[in-house]
Coordinates of C-alpha atoms in Angstrom, one line a residue:
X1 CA -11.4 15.4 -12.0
X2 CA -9.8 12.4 -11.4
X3 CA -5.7 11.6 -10.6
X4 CA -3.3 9.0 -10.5
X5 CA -0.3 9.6 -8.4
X6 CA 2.5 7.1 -8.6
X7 CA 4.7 6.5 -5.8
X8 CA 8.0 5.4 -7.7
X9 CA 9.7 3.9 -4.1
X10 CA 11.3 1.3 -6.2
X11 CA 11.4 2.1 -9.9
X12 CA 9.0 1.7 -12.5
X13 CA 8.8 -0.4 -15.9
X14 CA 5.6 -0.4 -18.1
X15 CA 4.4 -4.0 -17.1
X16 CA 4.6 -1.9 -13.6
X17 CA 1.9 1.1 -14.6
X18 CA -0.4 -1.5 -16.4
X19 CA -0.5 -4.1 -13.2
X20 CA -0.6 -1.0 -10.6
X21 CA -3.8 0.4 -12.5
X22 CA -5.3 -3.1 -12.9
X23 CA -5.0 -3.4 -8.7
X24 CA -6.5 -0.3 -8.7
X25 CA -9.4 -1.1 -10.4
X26 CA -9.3 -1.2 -14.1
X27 CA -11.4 -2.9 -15.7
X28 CA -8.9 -6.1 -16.8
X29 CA -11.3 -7.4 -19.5
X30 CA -11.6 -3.7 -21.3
X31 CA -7.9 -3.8 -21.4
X32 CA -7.5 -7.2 -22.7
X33 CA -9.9 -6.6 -25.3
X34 CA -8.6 -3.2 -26.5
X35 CA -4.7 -4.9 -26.6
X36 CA -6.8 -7.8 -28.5
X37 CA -7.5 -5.1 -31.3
X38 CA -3.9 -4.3 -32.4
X39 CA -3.8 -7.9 -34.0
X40 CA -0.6 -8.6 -32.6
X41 CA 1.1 -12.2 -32.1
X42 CA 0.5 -12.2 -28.1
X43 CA -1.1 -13.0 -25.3
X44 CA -1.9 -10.7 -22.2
X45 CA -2.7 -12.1 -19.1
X46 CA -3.1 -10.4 -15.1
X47 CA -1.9 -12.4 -12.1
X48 CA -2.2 -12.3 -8.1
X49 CA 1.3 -12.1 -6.8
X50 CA 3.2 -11.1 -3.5
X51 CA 6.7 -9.0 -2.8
X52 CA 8.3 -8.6 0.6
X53 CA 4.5 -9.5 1.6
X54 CA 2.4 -7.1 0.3
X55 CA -0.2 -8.0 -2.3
X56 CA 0.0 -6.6 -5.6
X57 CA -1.1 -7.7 -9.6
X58 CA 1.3 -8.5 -12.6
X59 CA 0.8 -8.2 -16.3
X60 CA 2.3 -11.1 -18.5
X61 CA 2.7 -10.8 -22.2
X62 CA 3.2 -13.8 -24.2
X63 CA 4.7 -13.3 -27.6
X64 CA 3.4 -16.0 -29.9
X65 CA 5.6 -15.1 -32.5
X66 CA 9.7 -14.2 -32.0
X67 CA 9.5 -10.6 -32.9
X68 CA 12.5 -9.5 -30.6
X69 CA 14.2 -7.8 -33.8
X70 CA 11.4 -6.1 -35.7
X71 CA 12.0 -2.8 -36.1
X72 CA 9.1 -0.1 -36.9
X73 CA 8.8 3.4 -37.4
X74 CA 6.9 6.2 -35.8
X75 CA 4.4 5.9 -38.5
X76 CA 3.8 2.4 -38.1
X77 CA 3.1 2.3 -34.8
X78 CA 0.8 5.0 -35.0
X79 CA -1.4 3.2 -37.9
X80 CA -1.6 0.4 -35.5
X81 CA -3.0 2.2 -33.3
X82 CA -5.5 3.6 -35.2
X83 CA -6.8 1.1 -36.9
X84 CA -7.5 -0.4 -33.4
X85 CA -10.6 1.1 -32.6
X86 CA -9.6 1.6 -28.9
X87 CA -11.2 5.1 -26.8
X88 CA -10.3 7.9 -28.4
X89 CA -8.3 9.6 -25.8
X90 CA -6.5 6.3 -25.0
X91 CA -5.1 5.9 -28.7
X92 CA -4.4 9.4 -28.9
X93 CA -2.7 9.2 -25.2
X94 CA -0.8 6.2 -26.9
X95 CA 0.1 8.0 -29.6
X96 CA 1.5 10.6 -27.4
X97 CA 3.7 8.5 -25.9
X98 CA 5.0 7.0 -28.6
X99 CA 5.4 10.6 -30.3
X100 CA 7.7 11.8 -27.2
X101 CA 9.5 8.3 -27.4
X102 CA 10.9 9.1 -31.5
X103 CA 11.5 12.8 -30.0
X104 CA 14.0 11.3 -27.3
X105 CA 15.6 8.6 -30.0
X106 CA 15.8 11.3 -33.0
X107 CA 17.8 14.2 -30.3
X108 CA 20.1 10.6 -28.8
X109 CA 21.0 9.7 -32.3
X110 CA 20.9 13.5 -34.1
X111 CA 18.5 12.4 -36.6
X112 CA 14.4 13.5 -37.2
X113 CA 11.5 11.9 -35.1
X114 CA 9.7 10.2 -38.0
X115 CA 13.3 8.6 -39.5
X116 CA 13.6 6.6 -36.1
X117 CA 13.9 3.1 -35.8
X118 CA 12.4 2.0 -32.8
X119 CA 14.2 -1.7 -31.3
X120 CA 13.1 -2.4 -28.0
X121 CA 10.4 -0.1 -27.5
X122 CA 8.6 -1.5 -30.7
X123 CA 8.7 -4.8 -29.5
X124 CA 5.2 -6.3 -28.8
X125 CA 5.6 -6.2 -25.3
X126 CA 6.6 -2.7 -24.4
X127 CA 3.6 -1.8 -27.6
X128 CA 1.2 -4.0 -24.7
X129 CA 2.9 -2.4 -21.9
X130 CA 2.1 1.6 -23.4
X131 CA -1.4 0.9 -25.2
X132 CA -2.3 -1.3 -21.9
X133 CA -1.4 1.5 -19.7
X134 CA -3.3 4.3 -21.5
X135 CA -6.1 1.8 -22.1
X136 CA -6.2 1.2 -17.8
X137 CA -6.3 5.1 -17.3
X138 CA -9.1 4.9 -19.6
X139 CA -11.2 3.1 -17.6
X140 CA -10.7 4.8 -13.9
X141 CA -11.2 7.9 -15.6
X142 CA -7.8 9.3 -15.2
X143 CA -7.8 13.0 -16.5
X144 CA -4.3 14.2 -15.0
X145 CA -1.3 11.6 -14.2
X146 CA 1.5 12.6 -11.8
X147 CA 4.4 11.0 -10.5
X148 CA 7.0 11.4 -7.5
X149 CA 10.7 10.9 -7.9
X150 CA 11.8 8.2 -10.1
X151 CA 14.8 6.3 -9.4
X152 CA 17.3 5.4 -11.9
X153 CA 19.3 2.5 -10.1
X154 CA 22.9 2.4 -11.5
X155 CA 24.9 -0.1 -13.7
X156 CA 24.9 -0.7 -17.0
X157 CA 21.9 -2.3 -19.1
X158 CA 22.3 -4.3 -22.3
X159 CA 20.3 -3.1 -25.6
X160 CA 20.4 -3.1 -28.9
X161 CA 23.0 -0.5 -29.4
X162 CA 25.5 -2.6 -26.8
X163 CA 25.9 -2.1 -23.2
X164 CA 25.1 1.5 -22.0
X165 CA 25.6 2.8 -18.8
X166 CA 22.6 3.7 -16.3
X167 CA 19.6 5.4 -17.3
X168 CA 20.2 4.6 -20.8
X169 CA 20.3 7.8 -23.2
X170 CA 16.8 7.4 -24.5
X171 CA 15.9 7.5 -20.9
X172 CA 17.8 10.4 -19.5
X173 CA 16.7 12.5 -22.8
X174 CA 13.1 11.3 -21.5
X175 CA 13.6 12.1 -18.2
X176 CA 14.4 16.0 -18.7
X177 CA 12.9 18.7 -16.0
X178 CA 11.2 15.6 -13.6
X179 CA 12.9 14.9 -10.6
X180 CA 15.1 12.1 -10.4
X181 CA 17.1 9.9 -7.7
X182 CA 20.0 7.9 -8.1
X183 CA 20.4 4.7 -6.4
X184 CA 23.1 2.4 -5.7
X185 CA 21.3 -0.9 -6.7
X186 CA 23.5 -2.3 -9.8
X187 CA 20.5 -2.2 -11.6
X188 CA 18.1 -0.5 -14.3
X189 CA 15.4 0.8 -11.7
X190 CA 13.0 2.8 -14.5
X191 CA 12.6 1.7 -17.8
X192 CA 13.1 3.6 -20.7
X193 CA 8.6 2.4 -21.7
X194 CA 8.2 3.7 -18.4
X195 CA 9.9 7.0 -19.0
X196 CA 7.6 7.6 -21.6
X197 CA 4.5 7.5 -20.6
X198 CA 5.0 9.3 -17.3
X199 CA 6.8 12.1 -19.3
X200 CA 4.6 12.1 -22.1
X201 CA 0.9 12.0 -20.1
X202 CA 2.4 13.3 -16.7
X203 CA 4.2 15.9 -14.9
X204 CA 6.4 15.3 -11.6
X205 CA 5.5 16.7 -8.1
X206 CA 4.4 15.8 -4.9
X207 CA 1.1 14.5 -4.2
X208 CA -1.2 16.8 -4.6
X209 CA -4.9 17.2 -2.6
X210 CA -6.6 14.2 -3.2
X211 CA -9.8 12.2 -1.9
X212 CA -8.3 8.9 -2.3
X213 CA -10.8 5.9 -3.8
X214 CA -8.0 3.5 -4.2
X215 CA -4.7 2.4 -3.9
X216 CA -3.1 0.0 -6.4
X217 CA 0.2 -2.2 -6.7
X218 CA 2.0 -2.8 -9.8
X219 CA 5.0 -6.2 -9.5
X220 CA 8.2 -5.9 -11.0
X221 CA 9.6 -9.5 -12.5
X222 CA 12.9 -9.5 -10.5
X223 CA 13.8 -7.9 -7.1
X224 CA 16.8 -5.6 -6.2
X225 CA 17.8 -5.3 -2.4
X226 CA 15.3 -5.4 0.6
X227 CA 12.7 -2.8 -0.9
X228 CA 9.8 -4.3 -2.6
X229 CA 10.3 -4.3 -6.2
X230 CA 6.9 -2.8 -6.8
X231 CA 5.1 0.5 -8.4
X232 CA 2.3 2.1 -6.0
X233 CA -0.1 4.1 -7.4
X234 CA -3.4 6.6 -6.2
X235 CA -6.4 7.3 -7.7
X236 CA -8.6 10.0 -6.4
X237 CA -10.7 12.7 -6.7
X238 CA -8.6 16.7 -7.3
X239 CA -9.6 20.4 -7.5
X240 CA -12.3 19.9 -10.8
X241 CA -11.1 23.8 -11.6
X242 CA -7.6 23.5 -11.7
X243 CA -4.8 23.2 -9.7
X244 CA -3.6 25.6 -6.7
X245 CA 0.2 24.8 -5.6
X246 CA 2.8 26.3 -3.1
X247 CA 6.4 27.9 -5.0
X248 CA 8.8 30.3 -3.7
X249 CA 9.3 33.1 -5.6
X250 CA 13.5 34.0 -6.1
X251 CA 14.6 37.8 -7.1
X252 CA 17.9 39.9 -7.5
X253 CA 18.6 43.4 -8.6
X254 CA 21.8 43.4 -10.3
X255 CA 23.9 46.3 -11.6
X256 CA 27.0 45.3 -12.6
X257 CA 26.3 42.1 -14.5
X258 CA 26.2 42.0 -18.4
X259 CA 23.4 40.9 -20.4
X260 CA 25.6 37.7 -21.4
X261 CA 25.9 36.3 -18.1
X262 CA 22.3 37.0 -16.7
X263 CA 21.2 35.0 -20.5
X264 CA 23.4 32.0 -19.3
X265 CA 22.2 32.1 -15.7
X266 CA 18.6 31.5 -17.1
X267 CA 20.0 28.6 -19.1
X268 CA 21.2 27.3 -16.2
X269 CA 18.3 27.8 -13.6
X270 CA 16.0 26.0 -16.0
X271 CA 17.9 23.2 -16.8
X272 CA 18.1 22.6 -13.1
X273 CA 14.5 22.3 -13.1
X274 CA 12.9 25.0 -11.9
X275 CA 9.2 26.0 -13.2
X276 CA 10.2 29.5 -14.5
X277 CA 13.3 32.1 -14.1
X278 CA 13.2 35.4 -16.5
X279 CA 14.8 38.5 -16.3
X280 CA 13.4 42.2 -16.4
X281 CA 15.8 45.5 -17.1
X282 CA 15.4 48.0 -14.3
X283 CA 16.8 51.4 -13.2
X284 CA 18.5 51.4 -9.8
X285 CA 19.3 53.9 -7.4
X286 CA 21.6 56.8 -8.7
X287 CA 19.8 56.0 -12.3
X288 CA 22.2 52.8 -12.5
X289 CA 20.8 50.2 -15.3
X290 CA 20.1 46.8 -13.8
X291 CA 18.6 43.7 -14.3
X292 CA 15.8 42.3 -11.6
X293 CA 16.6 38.8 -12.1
X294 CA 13.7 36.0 -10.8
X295 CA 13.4 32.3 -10.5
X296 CA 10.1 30.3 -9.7
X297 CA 10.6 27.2 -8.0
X298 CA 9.3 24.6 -5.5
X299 CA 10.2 25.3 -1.5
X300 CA 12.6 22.1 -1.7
X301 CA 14.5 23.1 -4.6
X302 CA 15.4 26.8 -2.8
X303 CA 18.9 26.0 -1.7
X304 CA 20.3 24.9 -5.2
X305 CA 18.2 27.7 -7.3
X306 CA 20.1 30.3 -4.5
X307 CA 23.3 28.4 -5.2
X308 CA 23.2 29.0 -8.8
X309 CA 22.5 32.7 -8.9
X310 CA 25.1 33.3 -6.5
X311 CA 27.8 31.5 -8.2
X312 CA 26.8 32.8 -11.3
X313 CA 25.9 36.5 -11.3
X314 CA 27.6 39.4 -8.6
X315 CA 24.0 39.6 -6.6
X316 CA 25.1 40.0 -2.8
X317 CA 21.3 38.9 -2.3
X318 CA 18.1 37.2 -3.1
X319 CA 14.6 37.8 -1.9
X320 CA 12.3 35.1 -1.0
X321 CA 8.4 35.4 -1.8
X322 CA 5.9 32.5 -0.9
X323 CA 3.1 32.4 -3.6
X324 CA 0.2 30.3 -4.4
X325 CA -0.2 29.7 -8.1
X326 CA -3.3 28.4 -9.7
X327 CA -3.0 25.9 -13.0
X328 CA -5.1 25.4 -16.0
X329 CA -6.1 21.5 -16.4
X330 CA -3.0 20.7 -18.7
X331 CA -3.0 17.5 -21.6
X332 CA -1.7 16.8 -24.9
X333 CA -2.7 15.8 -28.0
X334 CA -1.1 14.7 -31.2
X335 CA -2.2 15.8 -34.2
X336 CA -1.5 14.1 -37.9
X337 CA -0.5 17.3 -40.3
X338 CA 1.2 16.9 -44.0
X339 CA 4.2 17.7 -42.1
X340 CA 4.0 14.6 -39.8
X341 CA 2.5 14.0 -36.4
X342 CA 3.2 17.3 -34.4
X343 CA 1.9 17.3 -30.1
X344 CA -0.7 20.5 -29.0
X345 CA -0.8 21.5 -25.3
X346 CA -4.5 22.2 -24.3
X347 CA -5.2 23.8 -21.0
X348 CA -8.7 23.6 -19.7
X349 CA -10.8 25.0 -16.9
X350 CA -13.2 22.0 -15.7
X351 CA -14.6 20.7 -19.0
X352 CA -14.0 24.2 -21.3
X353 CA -10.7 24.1 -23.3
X354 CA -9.0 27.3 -22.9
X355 CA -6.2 27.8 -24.6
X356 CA -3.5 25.5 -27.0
X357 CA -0.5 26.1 -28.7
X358 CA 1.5 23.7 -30.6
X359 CA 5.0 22.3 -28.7
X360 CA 7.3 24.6 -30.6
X361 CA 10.2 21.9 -30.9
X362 CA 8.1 19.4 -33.1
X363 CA 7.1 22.4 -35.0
X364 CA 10.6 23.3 -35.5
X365 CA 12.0 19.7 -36.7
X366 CA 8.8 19.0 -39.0
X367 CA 9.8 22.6 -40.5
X368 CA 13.5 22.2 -40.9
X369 CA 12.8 18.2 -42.3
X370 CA 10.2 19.8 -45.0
X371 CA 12.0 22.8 -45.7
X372 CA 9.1 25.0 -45.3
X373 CA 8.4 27.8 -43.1
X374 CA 7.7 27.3 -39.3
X375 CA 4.4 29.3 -39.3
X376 CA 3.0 26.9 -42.0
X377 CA 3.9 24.2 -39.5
X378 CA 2.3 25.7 -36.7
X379 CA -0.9 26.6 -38.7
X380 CA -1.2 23.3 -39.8
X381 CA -1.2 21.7 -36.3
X382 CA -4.0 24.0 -35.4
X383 CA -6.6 23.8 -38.1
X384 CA -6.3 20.0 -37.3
X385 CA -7.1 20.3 -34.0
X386 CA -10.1 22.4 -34.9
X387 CA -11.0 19.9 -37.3
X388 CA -10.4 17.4 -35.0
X389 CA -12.6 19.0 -32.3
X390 CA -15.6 20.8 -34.0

């Protein structure tokens, strides 16, 4: 199995994925040719450039025809994709990420995914910048992408809503459950086309085991203090079963705690990002009725998971469990249903799919935007993928 870890030291913009994967090795010519397909008005080109020293690639679009305020839907992006004739898990990867980008607009302007306008994002470049990147993983192989912290710089940025402050709220809808750094630099560090396709094909975490094969360097156009505006990425070999990782295990037995709070302390714990936290009623000494209470989490996030459950619930005390925990091969895949395009989470074991369900929330808003029920939703999205697959 292969991976690509990013190293986001200095922020990340899609230009920044496609150039890192280029130094890395992709085949330049396969991507210029695939981005050559969507019959767009541009031109793509790779250059040799330096920052702060260190040699690294860029990726130049040239728009041939002004298209700075053409605004598509959803759907239209996704026929242009299609149509393309690109590798089939590269358009579908696309898709994907254009999928999660309508999810993030439609909950930042409380409307549905396919009724979003998309303004920057569906400008030709940032449409090179997410087909480019998914057609570069194509050709090192990439099955699993992961990425370290990503900074979000500070500031304000200008778009075509007006000035917004730092991320931008497409971005920080994006951005929910990976780990984030903010830094004092004036400046947008990650872009929202970035966001995307690292949430949408990736997960965050540190670098996992890896027999590295190469190493690849991705310019920025504009620097921002003394660190090299640049994106660093890995490729190399993982576990081809899975995926074994290190988490602390959290637990409290409470007794005098209702039912209410212990709900809202589950809320809480997962929107601080842990991988898990659920609750279990259990009988006490003296026959009391309790709750066992327990969070799964990585060693670094301990303190503040600890922080919350004390603050929050009357425990005088939390165990502490180290546990290894093995992981499915994880992916998406979007599926066209009459109900619009709805993702499917497939988990594999080497080269044998395993198990997929649907993501519930797309199921949900095609349901409620039909007015139909949500089984016939879910349903739908998986005798596609059967279809799709057999």
């Amino acid at each position: 199995m292969t991976l690509a870890y990013f190293d986001c030291f200095s922020g990340a913009g899609g230009d920044m994925i496609v150039a890192a994967l280029i130094d890395a090795g992709a085949d330049a010519a396969a991507v210029t040719a695939g981005l050559g397909n969507l019959g767009l008005p541009m031109e793509v080109s790779f250059e040799t450039t330096t920052r702060k020293g260190i040699g690294a690639a860029r990726f130049v679009v040239n728009i041939c025809a002004h298209e700075h305020h053409h605004h598509r839907h959803l759907e239209d992006i996704v026929n242009l994709i299609s149509k393309a004739c690109l590798p089939p898990r590269a358009a579908a990867r696309a898709c994907e990420v254009f999928n999660r980008l309508a999810v993030a607009e439609a909950a930042v302007h409380k409307t549905q995914p396919e009724h979003v306008h998309f303004h920057e994002v569906g400008a030709i470049d940032s449409i090179a910048d997410i087909v480019g990147a998914c057609l570069a993983l194509e050709s090192l192989g990439v099955d699993e992408l992961i990425c370290g912290p990503i900074p979000l710089g500070s500031g304000t940025v200008e778009c075509e809503h007006g000035i917004l402050p730092v991320p931008a709220p497409a971005t920080a809808a994006l951005l929910k459950g990976f780990a984030v750094t903010r830094e004092e630099t004036g400046v947008e560090m990650t872009t929202p086309t970035a966001a995307a396709i690292f949430t949408a094909l990736g997960r965050s975490g540190p670098m996992p085991p890896l027999r590295v094969e190469a190493v690849g360097y991705g310019a920025g156009t504009r620097e921002h203090g003394s660190v090299a505006n640049l994106l660093r990425v890995f490729i190399g070999s993982g576990d081809p079963d899975g995926q074994v990782d290190s988490l602390t295990e959290l637990a409290a037995n409470i007794d005098d705690c209702s039912g209410q709070i212990i709900g809202a302390t589950l809320e809480k714990l997962i929107a601080a990002g842990c991988h898990d936290a659920w609750a279990a009623p259990i009988t006490m000494k003296k026959s009391r009725p309790a709750w066992m209470l327990c969070v799964l989490c990585s060693d670094s996030d301990v303190p503040r998971m600890e922080t919350i459950i004390f603050s929050e619930t009357t425990t005088l005390g939390i165990r502490r469990r180290p546990c290894r925990r093995r992981k499915l091969l994880r992916r998406h895949e979007t599926v066209e249903t009459p109900y619009g395009p709805i993702r499917v989470k497939i988990g594999s074991d080497s080269a044998l799919d395993l198990t997929c369900q649907p993501e519930f929330a797309d199921c949900q808003a095609a349901a409620d935007s039909h007015h139909v029920p949500l089984r016939e939703v879910i349903q739908a999205a998986m005798t596609t993928l059967r279809q799709k697959h057999s």
